[in-house]
Amino acid sequence: MLDQPIAQIEGLRVEFQTKDGPVVGVEDVSFFINPGETVCVVGESGSGKSVSSLSLMRLVEYGGGKIANGRLLFDRKDGGQLDLADADADLMRHIRGNEIGMIFQEPMTALNPVFTVGRQLTEGLRLHMGMSRDQAEERAVELLRQVRIPEPERRLQQYPHELSGGMRQRVVIAMALACEPRLLIADEPTTALDVTIQAEILALMDRLKRETGTAVMFITHDMAVVAQMADRVVVMFRGNKVEEGTVQEIFENPQHDYTKALLAAVPKLGEMTGTKVPSPMKLLGSEGQNIDPILGTDKVLLDVKNLTTRFEVKGGFLRQTVANVHAVEDVSFTINKGQTLSLVGESGCGKSTAGRSILRLVEPLSGEIDLDGVNIMKLDQSRLREARLDMQMVFQDPFASLNPQMQLSDQVAEPMWNFGTHSGDALQKRVEMLFDRVELPRSFMRRYPHELSGGQRQRVAIARALALNPKLIIADEAVSALDVSVQAQVLNLMMELQSELGVSYLFISHDMAVVERVSHQVGVMYLGRIVERGPRDRVFENPQHPYTQALMKAVPIADPRQRKDERDLNFKPIPSPIHPVDYKPEPSVYSEVEPGHFVLTSESGY
C-alpha cells in the first residue's frame, strides 16, 4: 500500500521531570509522513521538534523524557504496522538504524571518540545487513564517496577528533544512510556544514528519497533549506503544531502569526545590495531594532601577516613526520576597531584553524599577529594568558565548550574568578546582567548545560565570552546551530554590543546570508588561503574569484520557486591539503581589482 503513511504521530505528549516539577516538551502533536515525501518540521529551539523525532526513535526515554500519551504508528518493511510507543527494547534496537535512520545535530555526540570511523560505519552494516568485514568496508568507502569525503580509504582509519566538524557530520549522514532505512529522521543535519557541502548533501538526500522511496522527516530551522527540500511543512511553537501545509502555502500564504514572524526573520542573500554597514535582522514580535549604524573606526585592532599553521602527520615505526597538513597558508588581513571581518569557506578550508591560531590555541608555524600593539606571537605563557583578557572565543559547538558538571551561572562567572576582575555581589550582579543581555531568564542560572536547547547553550557561551569585556571576539560558527529567530536575536545582540562597546569580531561562518548582514569586510578561504578579500558589498556584488562565484551559486534561497537543481552544483573535488615534508608552497600573490578588493592570482587557486 503506497498510499499508507510510513509514519504517523497521533496526539503525542512528552513530559520531562525536572527539579522544578514536570515540564511538557511536546503537548499534543499529530502529523504523518508518506513514502518518498520530505516533511520539514520547523520552529525555534525548545519548540519540541527534536523531542518529536526522538520519541519516534524511542530515544527520548534516555534523556529523561516520558511518552505520556499518543500513538507512534510505523509501517514496517514487512508490511505490518506497529505502534512504536509500545514496542519493547529488543525490537526497537532492530528498528533503529535498520528501518529508521537518524542523523543527529551534533556529530561528536553521535560518534564514539574511541573507535575509528571505519569501525563505526561498518558496525551497523554487519549487524543489520549480515555483511562480512570486507563487504562492509567496501560499502563504507562507497558511502563516504557519496557524501563527498576526500580520501575515503584513509578516513576509515581515522578517529572522529581527526576530522573537521563538517566532515564528522558527513560521516554521521553516511552512517544513517548505510542500511537504506524506510524512514530517515534528519535533525538539523546540515547546520554544521558549509554552503557547498550542504547543497550537495541536500541534493543527495533528495536523490535517495526519489530512488528508494525513503520518507524523510527533516528537522531544521533554516527556512532556505525548507524551501529547497520540503514537500510539506509542519510549524511548531512551544510544544504544539501551529500550522501545516505544502511548502508553497507556507511560504506564500502563511496563516499563523508565528509562521509570518519566522519568515520575516530569515536573512535572504542579496537583500543588502548597496548598503555599506551591517544592519539588524527583523525580529519576532518587534519591528526591527534601533541599532545605530555600525561604522566602526579606521584604527586597526588586529593585524595578521603571513600566518601559516601546519599539522604534522606521523607515520611509520618510529612515528616520524611523514607529511604536513597545510591548514593555514600565508594568510594576511586586518580588522579595525568596532568592525567585523568574516571568514567564509568550506569545512576543512582552515577558517577555524586561522581563528584558533590568532588566539594561539593552536601554535602557528610562522607569521605575525598584532592585537592592539601587542605582538601575540612573542608572548610567553603567562603574558599570553593576560593578553587573552582582550580576546575571547565563541566556539561552534556549545555543548563541547560548556562543562556538563557546572551550573551555568558558575560557567559565566568562571572567567571573572580566574582573572579576579569581579567578586562577591559585583560578580553576582554582572552574571545576572550577562544573562539579561543574552536574553536568558535568570531562573536558568541554576541549570546545567544538558537542560538547555542548542540555541540557549550558545547564548550562555556568548555571555561567558563577554564576561571580561574583550576587544576582540572570535566567533567560530557561533550562530550556525541556532534556529532563525534565535539566530536573529543573537546576531542583533552581537551587533548591539558592537555598537555600544566597540568590540571587534572575527566572524567565521559558512552562512553567506548571515555574513552579508554582519560584515564590514569579507575574506573567502579555500584550502588554507584567502582567495578573495575586500569590503562586503564588493565581494558579494562583484565576486571575482571562480571559487567565490561557485560559493555564491550554492547558497539556498528562502523561496521554493528558486530551488537549486543538482546540475547547478558543479563543484570540483577539493584537493588534499596534505603535502610531503619537502613541499614548498608558493607565496600568496594578490591583485587589487577595486580599491581594497583583492583577489589571489598565484597558481594555488581554485
Coordinates of C-alpha atoms in Angstrom, one line a residue:
M1 CA 0.0 0.0 0.0
L2 CA 1.7 3.1 -1.2
D3 CA -0.9 5.5 0.0
Q4 CA -0.4 4.5 3.6
P5 CA 1.9 6.8 5.5
I6 CA 5.3 5.3 6.6
A7 CA 5.0 7.1 10.0
Q8 CA 2.1 8.7 11.8
I9 CA 2.4 10.6 15.1
E10 CA -1.0 11.0 16.8
G11 CA -1.7 13.1 19.8
L12 CA 1.9 12.9 21.1
R13 CA 2.6 14.3 24.6
V14 CA 6.1 14.0 26.1
E15 CA 7.0 15.1 29.7
F16 CA 10.3 15.6 31.4
Q17 CA 10.9 15.5 35.1
T18 CA 13.0 18.4 36.4
K19 CA 13.9 19.9 39.8
D20 CA 11.1 22.4 39.3
G21 CA 8.4 19.8 38.5
P22 CA 7.4 18.2 35.2
V23 CA 8.0 20.1 32.0
V24 CA 6.0 19.4 28.9
G25 CA 8.3 19.0 25.9
V26 CA 5.5 18.2 23.3
E27 CA 1.9 18.9 24.3
D28 CA -0.3 17.5 21.6
V29 CA 1.3 16.9 18.2
S30 CA -0.1 15.0 15.2
F31 CA 1.3 14.6 11.7
F32 CA 2.2 11.9 9.1
I33 CA 4.9 11.2 6.6
N34 CA 4.2 9.4 3.3
P35 CA 6.7 7.3 1.3
G36 CA 9.0 9.3 -0.8
E37 CA 8.0 12.5 0.9
T38 CA 10.0 15.1 2.8
V39 CA 8.2 16.7 5.7
C40 CA 10.1 19.6 7.3
V41 CA 9.4 20.3 10.9
V42 CA 10.4 23.9 11.7
G43 CA 10.3 26.0 14.8
E44 CA 12.7 27.7 17.2
S45 CA 14.9 25.8 19.6
G46 CA 12.8 24.4 22.5
S47 CA 9.7 24.2 20.4
G48 CA 9.7 20.4 20.6
K49 CA 11.0 19.5 17.1
S50 CA 13.8 17.2 18.3
V51 CA 11.6 15.8 21.1
S52 CA 9.1 14.6 18.5
S53 CA 11.8 12.9 16.4
L54 CA 13.5 11.3 19.5
S55 CA 10.1 9.9 20.5
L56 CA 9.7 8.2 17.2
M57 CA 13.1 6.5 17.8
R58 CA 12.1 5.9 21.4
L59 CA 15.3 7.6 22.5
V60 CA 13.5 10.3 24.4
E61 CA 13.4 8.0 27.5
Y62 CA 17.2 8.0 27.6
G63 CA 17.1 11.8 28.0
G64 CA 14.7 11.7 31.0
G65 CA 11.6 12.1 28.9
K66 CA 8.4 10.0 29.1
I67 CA 5.8 9.5 26.4
A68 CA 2.8 10.4 28.4
N69 CA 0.2 10.0 25.6
G70 CA -0.2 9.3 21.9
R71 CA 0.5 6.7 19.3
L72 CA 3.6 6.4 17.0
L73 CA 2.5 4.3 14.1
F74 CA 5.2 2.9 11.8
D75 CA 4.7 0.9 8.6
R76 CA 7.4 -1.8 8.7
K77 CA 9.4 -3.3 5.9
D78 CA 7.4 -6.5 6.0
G79 CA 4.2 -4.6 5.7
G80 CA 2.9 -4.8 9.3
Q81 CA 2.0 -1.6 11.2
L82 CA 3.5 -1.2 14.6
D83 CA 2.9 1.3 17.4
L84 CA 6.4 2.2 18.4
A85 CA 5.2 3.6 21.8
D86 CA 4.5 0.0 22.8
A87 CA 7.5 -1.8 21.2
D88 CA 10.0 -3.5 23.5
A89 CA 13.6 -2.6 23.7
D90 CA 14.9 -5.5 21.6
L91 CA 12.5 -4.7 18.7
M92 CA 13.4 -1.0 18.9
R93 CA 17.1 -1.9 18.7
H94 CA 16.4 -3.8 15.5
I95 CA 14.4 -1.0 14.0
R96 CA 16.8 1.8 14.9
G97 CA 19.4 2.1 12.1
N98 CA 17.9 -0.7 10.1
E99 CA 14.4 0.7 9.4
I100 CA 14.6 4.2 10.8
G101 CA 17.9 6.0 10.3
M102 CA 18.7 9.1 12.3
I103 CA 21.1 12.0 11.7
F104 CA 21.8 13.9 14.8
Q105 CA 22.6 17.6 15.1
E106 CA 25.9 17.3 17.0
P107 CA 28.1 14.9 15.2
M108 CA 30.5 14.5 18.1
T109 CA 27.8 13.2 20.4
A110 CA 26.7 10.7 17.7
L111 CA 30.2 9.4 17.1
N112 CA 32.2 7.3 19.6
P113 CA 35.6 9.0 20.2
V114 CA 37.4 5.7 20.9
F115 CA 36.5 3.9 17.7
T116 CA 37.8 4.6 14.2
V117 CA 35.3 6.0 11.7
G118 CA 35.6 2.7 9.8
R119 CA 34.6 0.6 12.8
Q120 CA 31.6 2.8 13.5
L121 CA 30.5 2.8 9.8
T122 CA 30.7 -0.9 9.4
E123 CA 29.1 -1.9 12.7
G124 CA 25.5 -1.3 11.5
L125 CA 26.2 -2.9 8.2
R126 CA 27.5 -6.1 9.8
L127 CA 24.8 -6.1 12.5
H128 CA 21.7 -5.4 10.4
M129 CA 22.8 -6.5 6.9
G130 CA 24.9 -9.5 7.8
M131 CA 27.8 -8.4 5.7
S132 CA 31.4 -9.7 6.1
R133 CA 34.1 -7.3 7.2
D134 CA 35.4 -6.8 3.6
Q135 CA 31.9 -6.2 2.2
A136 CA 31.1 -3.7 4.9
E137 CA 34.4 -1.9 4.4
E138 CA 33.8 -1.7 0.6
R139 CA 30.3 -0.3 1.3
A140 CA 31.7 2.2 3.8
V141 CA 34.1 3.6 1.3
E142 CA 31.3 3.9 -1.2
L143 CA 29.1 5.7 1.4
L144 CA 31.9 8.2 2.2
R145 CA 32.4 8.9 -1.5
Q146 CA 28.6 9.5 -1.8
V147 CA 28.8 12.2 0.9
R148 CA 31.9 13.7 -0.8
I149 CA 34.6 13.0 1.7
P150 CA 38.1 13.1 0.1
E151 CA 40.4 10.1 0.5
P152 CA 37.7 7.8 2.0
E153 CA 40.1 4.8 2.5
R154 CA 42.3 6.9 4.7
R155 CA 39.3 8.3 6.7
L156 CA 38.2 4.8 7.7
Q157 CA 41.4 4.5 9.8
Q158 CA 41.0 7.9 11.5
Y159 CA 39.2 8.8 14.7
P160 CA 36.4 11.4 14.9
H161 CA 38.6 14.0 16.5
E162 CA 40.9 14.0 13.5
L163 CA 38.1 15.2 11.2
S164 CA 36.7 18.8 10.8
G165 CA 33.1 19.4 12.0
G166 CA 31.7 19.3 8.5
M167 CA 33.4 16.0 7.8
R168 CA 32.2 14.5 11.0
Q169 CA 28.7 15.4 10.1
R170 CA 29.1 13.8 6.7
V171 CA 30.3 10.6 8.4
V172 CA 27.1 10.6 10.6
I173 CA 25.0 11.1 7.4
A174 CA 26.8 8.2 5.8
M175 CA 26.1 6.0 8.9
A176 CA 22.4 6.9 8.8
L177 CA 22.1 6.0 5.1
A178 CA 24.1 2.8 5.4
C179 CA 21.2 0.4 5.8
E180 CA 18.9 2.2 3.4
P181 CA 16.2 2.9 6.0
R182 CA 12.5 3.3 5.2
L183 CA 12.3 6.5 7.3
L184 CA 15.2 8.9 7.7
I185 CA 15.0 11.4 10.5
A186 CA 17.4 14.2 10.0
D187 CA 17.7 16.5 13.0
E188 CA 19.4 19.7 11.8
P189 CA 21.8 17.6 9.6
T190 CA 23.3 20.5 7.6
T191 CA 23.6 23.2 10.3
A192 CA 27.3 22.4 10.8
L193 CA 28.0 22.2 7.1
D194 CA 29.1 24.9 4.8
V195 CA 27.1 26.0 1.8
T196 CA 28.6 23.9 -0.9
I197 CA 28.5 20.6 1.0
Q198 CA 25.1 21.5 2.4
A199 CA 23.9 21.9 -1.2
E200 CA 25.3 18.6 -2.2
I201 CA 24.0 16.7 0.9
L202 CA 20.5 18.1 0.3
A203 CA 20.7 17.0 -3.3
L204 CA 22.0 13.6 -2.2
M205 CA 19.1 13.2 0.3
D206 CA 16.6 14.3 -2.3
R207 CA 18.0 11.8 -4.9
L208 CA 18.0 8.9 -2.4
K209 CA 14.4 9.8 -1.5
R210 CA 13.4 9.7 -5.1
E211 CA 15.3 6.5 -5.9
T212 CA 14.4 4.4 -2.8
G213 CA 11.1 5.9 -1.8
T214 CA 12.5 6.6 1.7
A215 CA 10.4 9.0 3.7
V216 CA 12.3 11.9 5.2
M217 CA 11.4 13.8 8.4
F218 CA 13.7 16.8 8.2
I219 CA 14.0 18.9 11.3
T220 CA 15.5 22.3 10.6
H221 CA 15.4 26.0 11.5
D222 CA 16.9 27.1 8.2
M223 CA 14.0 28.3 6.1
A224 CA 16.2 28.4 3.0
V225 CA 16.7 24.6 3.4
V226 CA 13.0 24.2 3.9
A227 CA 12.3 26.0 0.6
Q228 CA 14.9 23.7 -1.1
M229 CA 13.8 20.4 0.4
A230 CA 10.2 20.2 1.7
D231 CA 7.1 18.8 0.2
R232 CA 5.1 19.6 3.3
V233 CA 6.0 21.8 6.3
V234 CA 4.9 21.4 9.9
V235 CA 5.5 24.6 12.0
M236 CA 6.0 24.0 15.8
F237 CA 5.9 26.5 18.6
R238 CA 6.2 25.8 22.3
G239 CA 5.4 22.1 22.0
N240 CA 2.4 22.5 19.7
K241 CA 1.9 22.3 15.9
V242 CA 0.6 25.8 14.9
E243 CA 0.5 25.3 11.1
E244 CA 0.9 22.6 8.5
G245 CA 0.8 22.9 4.7
T246 CA 2.6 22.4 1.4
V247 CA 5.9 24.3 1.1
Q248 CA 4.2 26.8 -1.4
E249 CA 1.3 27.5 1.0
I250 CA 3.6 28.1 4.0
F251 CA 6.0 30.5 2.1
E252 CA 3.5 32.3 0.0
N253 CA 0.5 32.4 2.3
P254 CA 1.4 31.8 6.0
Q255 CA -1.6 32.0 8.3
H256 CA -0.3 31.8 11.8
D257 CA 1.4 34.9 13.3
Y258 CA 4.4 32.8 14.4
T259 CA 5.0 31.5 10.9
K260 CA 4.8 35.0 9.5
A261 CA 7.3 36.2 12.0
L262 CA 9.6 33.3 11.4
L263 CA 9.7 34.0 7.7
A264 CA 10.4 37.7 8.3
A265 CA 13.5 36.8 10.4
V266 CA 15.1 34.9 7.6
P267 CA 18.1 36.7 6.0
K268 CA 18.0 36.5 2.3
L269 CA 21.1 36.7 0.2
G270 CA 21.1 39.9 -1.9
E271 CA 18.9 41.9 0.5
M272 CA 21.7 44.2 1.4
T273 CA 22.7 45.4 -2.1
G274 CA 24.2 48.8 -2.0
T275 CA 24.3 49.3 1.8
K276 CA 27.7 49.8 3.4
V277 CA 27.1 49.0 7.1
P278 CA 25.8 45.9 8.8
S279 CA 22.1 46.1 9.6
P280 CA 20.0 44.2 12.2
M281 CA 17.6 41.3 11.5
K282 CA 13.9 41.6 11.7
L283 CA 12.9 40.0 15.0
L284 CA 9.9 38.1 16.1
G285 CA 7.4 40.4 17.5
S286 CA 9.3 43.6 17.0
E287 CA 9.5 46.0 14.0
G288 CA 13.3 45.9 13.6
Q289 CA 15.6 47.2 16.3
N290 CA 17.1 50.6 16.7
I291 CA 20.8 49.7 16.4
D292 CA 22.8 52.7 15.3
P293 CA 24.7 52.2 12.1
I294 CA 27.9 50.4 13.0
L295 CA 30.6 52.3 11.2
G296 CA 33.5 51.3 13.4
T297 CA 36.7 53.2 13.1
D298 CA 39.7 53.4 10.8
K299 CA 42.0 52.3 13.6
V300 CA 43.4 48.8 13.1
L301 CA 42.9 46.5 16.1
L302 CA 44.2 43.2 14.7
D303 CA 46.8 42.9 12.1
V304 CA 47.7 39.4 10.8
K305 CA 50.5 38.9 8.4
N306 CA 51.6 35.8 6.6
L307 CA 50.0 33.5 9.1
T308 CA 50.9 29.8 8.5
T309 CA 49.8 26.9 10.6
R310 CA 50.6 23.3 9.7
F311 CA 49.9 20.0 11.5
E312 CA 52.4 17.1 11.3
V313 CA 51.2 13.7 10.0
K314 CA 53.1 11.0 11.9
G315 CA 53.7 7.6 10.5
G316 CA 56.0 4.6 10.3
F317 CA 57.5 2.5 13.1
L318 CA 59.2 5.5 14.8
R319 CA 56.2 7.8 14.4
Q320 CA 58.2 10.3 12.3
T321 CA 56.7 13.2 10.5
V322 CA 55.9 11.9 7.0
A323 CA 53.8 14.8 5.7
N324 CA 52.2 18.1 6.8
V325 CA 48.6 19.3 6.7
H326 CA 48.8 22.8 5.3
A327 CA 45.8 24.1 7.3
V328 CA 46.5 27.8 7.1
E329 CA 48.9 29.0 4.4
D330 CA 50.2 32.6 4.2
V331 CA 47.1 34.4 5.4
S332 CA 47.1 38.2 6.0
F333 CA 44.3 40.5 7.0
T334 CA 43.4 43.4 9.3
I335 CA 40.3 44.1 11.5
N336 CA 39.5 47.7 12.5
K337 CA 38.2 48.6 16.0
G338 CA 34.5 48.2 16.2
Q339 CA 34.2 46.3 12.9
T340 CA 33.6 42.8 11.7
L341 CA 35.7 40.7 9.3
S342 CA 34.0 37.5 8.2
L343 CA 36.0 34.4 7.0
V344 CA 33.9 32.1 4.8
G345 CA 34.7 28.9 3.0
E346 CA 34.1 25.2 3.1
S347 CA 34.7 22.9 6.1
G348 CA 38.4 22.0 6.2
C349 CA 39.5 25.2 4.4
G350 CA 41.3 26.4 7.5
K351 CA 39.0 29.1 8.8
S352 CA 38.6 27.7 12.3
T353 CA 42.3 26.9 12.5
A354 CA 43.0 30.5 11.5
G355 CA 40.8 31.7 14.3
R356 CA 42.4 29.4 16.9
S357 CA 45.9 30.3 15.6
I358 CA 45.2 34.0 16.4
L359 CA 44.4 33.1 20.0
R360 CA 47.4 30.7 20.0
L361 CA 45.1 27.9 21.0
V362 CA 46.8 26.2 18.1
E363 CA 50.5 27.2 17.7
P364 CA 51.2 28.8 14.3
L365 CA 54.3 27.9 12.4
S366 CA 55.1 31.4 11.4
G367 CA 53.6 34.8 10.8
E368 CA 52.8 38.0 12.8
I369 CA 49.8 38.6 14.9
D370 CA 49.4 42.1 16.4
L371 CA 46.5 42.8 18.7
D372 CA 46.2 46.5 19.6
G373 CA 50.0 46.9 19.6
V374 CA 50.8 43.6 21.4
N375 CA 52.8 41.0 19.4
I376 CA 50.9 37.8 20.3
M377 CA 53.5 35.6 18.7
K378 CA 56.3 36.8 21.1
L379 CA 54.4 36.3 24.4
D380 CA 55.3 33.6 26.9
Q381 CA 52.5 31.6 28.6
S382 CA 51.8 34.0 31.5
R383 CA 51.7 37.1 29.3
L384 CA 49.6 35.2 26.7
R385 CA 47.1 34.4 29.5
E386 CA 47.0 38.2 30.3
A387 CA 46.5 39.0 26.6
R388 CA 43.5 36.7 26.5
L389 CA 41.6 39.2 28.6
D390 CA 41.3 41.2 25.4
M391 CA 40.4 38.3 23.1
Q392 CA 37.8 35.6 23.6
M393 CA 36.3 32.9 21.5
V394 CA 32.8 31.6 21.0
F395 CA 33.0 28.0 19.7
Q396 CA 30.8 26.3 17.1
D397 CA 29.6 23.5 19.4
P398 CA 28.4 25.0 22.7
F399 CA 27.8 21.6 24.3
A400 CA 31.5 20.8 23.9
S401 CA 32.7 24.2 25.2
L402 CA 30.5 24.1 28.3
N403 CA 31.3 22.0 31.4
P404 CA 28.5 19.4 31.9
Q405 CA 29.1 19.3 35.6
M406 CA 28.9 23.0 36.4
Q407 CA 25.8 25.2 36.8
L408 CA 25.5 27.9 34.1
S409 CA 25.9 30.8 36.5
D410 CA 29.3 29.4 37.6
Q411 CA 30.4 28.9 34.0
V412 CA 29.7 32.5 33.1
A413 CA 31.4 33.7 36.3
E414 CA 34.5 31.5 35.9
P415 CA 36.5 33.9 33.6
M416 CA 35.9 36.7 36.2
W417 CA 37.1 34.4 39.0
N418 CA 40.1 33.3 37.0
F419 CA 41.3 36.9 36.3
G420 CA 40.0 38.3 39.6
T421 CA 38.0 41.1 37.8
H422 CA 34.9 40.9 40.0
S423 CA 34.0 39.3 43.3
G424 CA 31.1 39.0 45.7
D425 CA 27.9 40.9 44.9
A426 CA 29.5 42.7 41.9
L427 CA 30.2 39.3 40.4
Q428 CA 26.7 38.1 41.0
K429 CA 25.2 41.3 39.5
R430 CA 27.4 41.0 36.5
V431 CA 26.4 37.4 35.9
E432 CA 22.8 38.4 36.1
M433 CA 23.4 41.3 33.8
L434 CA 25.0 39.0 31.2
F435 CA 22.1 36.6 31.4
D436 CA 19.8 39.5 30.8
R437 CA 22.0 40.7 27.9
V438 CA 21.8 37.4 26.1
E439 CA 18.0 37.2 26.9
L440 CA 18.1 34.1 29.0
P441 CA 15.8 34.0 32.1
R442 CA 17.6 34.3 35.4
S443 CA 16.0 31.0 36.5
F444 CA 18.4 29.3 34.0
M445 CA 21.4 30.2 36.2
R446 CA 20.8 27.2 38.3
R447 CA 20.5 24.8 35.3
Y448 CA 23.1 22.6 33.7
P449 CA 24.0 22.6 30.0
H450 CA 22.1 19.4 29.2
E451 CA 18.9 21.1 30.4
L452 CA 19.0 23.7 27.6
S453 CA 18.4 23.6 23.9
G454 CA 21.3 24.2 21.5
G455 CA 20.4 27.9 20.9
Q456 CA 20.2 28.6 24.7
R457 CA 23.5 26.9 25.2
Q458 CA 25.1 29.1 22.6
R459 CA 23.8 32.2 24.3
V460 CA 25.5 31.1 27.6
A461 CA 28.7 30.7 25.6
I462 CA 28.3 34.3 24.3
A463 CA 27.6 35.6 27.8
R464 CA 30.8 33.9 29.0
A465 CA 32.8 35.4 26.2
L466 CA 31.6 38.9 27.1
A467 CA 32.3 38.5 30.8
L468 CA 35.8 40.1 30.5
N469 CA 34.8 42.9 28.2
P470 CA 37.2 41.8 25.4
K471 CA 38.3 44.0 22.5
L472 CA 38.1 41.1 20.0
I473 CA 35.7 38.2 19.9
I474 CA 36.4 35.3 17.5
A475 CA 33.0 33.8 16.7
D476 CA 33.6 30.4 15.2
E477 CA 30.3 29.4 13.5
A478 CA 28.7 30.9 16.6
V479 CA 25.2 31.0 15.1
S480 CA 25.3 28.1 12.7
A481 CA 23.5 25.8 15.1
L482 CA 20.8 28.3 16.1
D483 CA 17.3 28.5 14.6
V484 CA 16.3 31.5 12.6
S485 CA 14.6 33.5 15.3
V486 CA 17.2 32.8 17.9
Q487 CA 20.0 33.4 15.3
A488 CA 18.4 36.8 14.5
Q489 CA 18.3 37.6 18.2
V490 CA 21.9 36.5 18.8
L491 CA 23.2 38.4 15.7
N492 CA 21.3 41.5 16.8
L493 CA 22.8 41.1 20.3
M494 CA 26.3 40.8 18.8
M495 CA 25.7 44.0 16.7
E496 CA 24.2 45.9 19.6
L497 CA 27.3 45.0 21.7
Q498 CA 29.5 46.1 18.8
S499 CA 27.7 49.5 18.5
E500 CA 27.7 50.1 22.3
L501 CA 31.1 48.6 23.4
G502 CA 33.1 49.0 20.2
V503 CA 34.0 45.3 20.2
S504 CA 35.5 43.8 17.0
Y505 CA 34.6 40.4 15.6
L506 CA 36.3 37.9 13.5
F507 CA 33.2 36.1 12.4
I508 CA 33.9 32.6 11.0
S509 CA 30.9 31.3 9.1
H510 CA 29.6 29.4 6.1
D511 CA 26.2 31.1 6.0
M512 CA 26.6 33.7 3.3
A513 CA 23.3 35.4 4.1
V514 CA 24.3 35.9 7.7
V515 CA 27.8 37.1 6.7
E516 CA 26.2 39.6 4.4
R517 CA 24.2 41.0 7.3
V518 CA 27.0 41.4 9.9
S519 CA 30.2 42.1 8.0
H520 CA 32.2 45.2 7.1
Q521 CA 34.9 43.1 5.4
V522 CA 34.8 39.6 4.0
G523 CA 37.6 37.1 3.3
V524 CA 36.9 33.9 1.3
M525 CA 39.1 31.0 2.2
Y526 CA 39.9 27.9 0.1
L527 CA 42.5 25.3 1.0
G528 CA 44.1 27.3 3.7
R529 CA 44.5 30.5 1.7
I530 CA 42.3 33.6 1.4
V531 CA 41.4 33.7 -2.3
E532 CA 39.4 36.9 -2.2
R533 CA 39.2 39.7 0.4
G534 CA 37.5 43.1 0.4
P535 CA 34.6 45.3 1.6
R536 CA 31.5 43.1 2.0
D537 CA 29.4 44.9 -0.7
R538 CA 32.2 44.5 -3.3
V539 CA 32.9 40.8 -2.6
F540 CA 29.1 39.9 -2.7
E541 CA 28.1 42.1 -5.6
N542 CA 31.2 41.6 -7.7
P543 CA 32.8 38.3 -6.9
Q544 CA 36.0 37.8 -9.0
H545 CA 37.5 34.5 -7.9
P546 CA 35.9 31.4 -9.5
Y547 CA 35.6 29.8 -6.1
T548 CA 33.7 32.8 -4.6
Q549 CA 31.4 32.7 -7.6
A550 CA 30.7 28.9 -7.1
L551 CA 30.1 29.6 -3.4
M552 CA 27.5 32.3 -4.1
K553 CA 25.7 30.0 -6.6
A554 CA 25.3 27.2 -3.9
V555 CA 23.6 29.4 -1.3
P556 CA 20.0 28.1 -0.9
I557 CA 17.4 30.9 -1.1
A558 CA 14.3 31.0 1.2
D559 CA 11.9 30.8 -1.7
P560 CA 10.5 27.5 -3.0
R561 CA 10.3 28.9 -6.6
Q562 CA 14.1 29.4 -6.6
R563 CA 15.2 25.8 -5.8
K564 CA 18.6 24.8 -6.9
D565 CA 19.0 22.0 -9.4
E566 CA 21.6 19.3 -8.8
R567 CA 23.0 20.2 -12.2
D568 CA 23.8 23.7 -11.0
L569 CA 26.2 22.4 -8.4
N570 CA 29.4 21.9 -10.4
F571 CA 31.9 21.8 -7.6
K572 CA 35.4 20.5 -8.2
P573 CA 36.6 17.9 -5.7
I574 CA 38.7 19.5 -3.0
P575 CA 42.3 18.6 -3.4
S576 CA 44.1 17.3 -0.3
P577 CA 45.8 19.8 2.0
I578 CA 48.3 17.2 2.9
H579 CA 51.7 17.5 1.3
P580 CA 55.1 15.8 1.7
V581 CA 57.5 17.3 4.2
D582 CA 59.8 18.8 1.5
Y583 CA 56.8 20.5 -0.3
K584 CA 57.4 24.3 -0.6
P585 CA 54.2 26.2 -1.2
E586 CA 54.4 29.4 -3.2
P587 CA 53.5 32.7 -1.5
S588 CA 50.1 34.2 -1.9
V589 CA 50.1 36.9 -4.6
Y590 CA 47.1 39.3 -4.9
S591 CA 45.9 41.7 -7.4
E592 CA 43.7 44.7 -6.4
V593 CA 40.7 44.7 -8.7
E594 CA 39.0 47.7 -6.9
P595 CA 40.1 49.8 -4.0
G596 CA 40.6 47.4 -1.1
H597 CA 39.3 44.4 -3.0
F598 CA 42.0 41.8 -3.5
V599 CA 41.9 38.5 -5.5
L600 CA 44.5 35.7 -5.3
T601 CA 46.4 35.4 -8.6
S602 CA 49.0 32.7 -7.7
E603 CA 48.6 29.3 -9.2
S604 CA 47.5 27.6 -6.0
G605 CA 43.9 28.9 -6.6
Y606 CA 40.7 27.1 -7.4

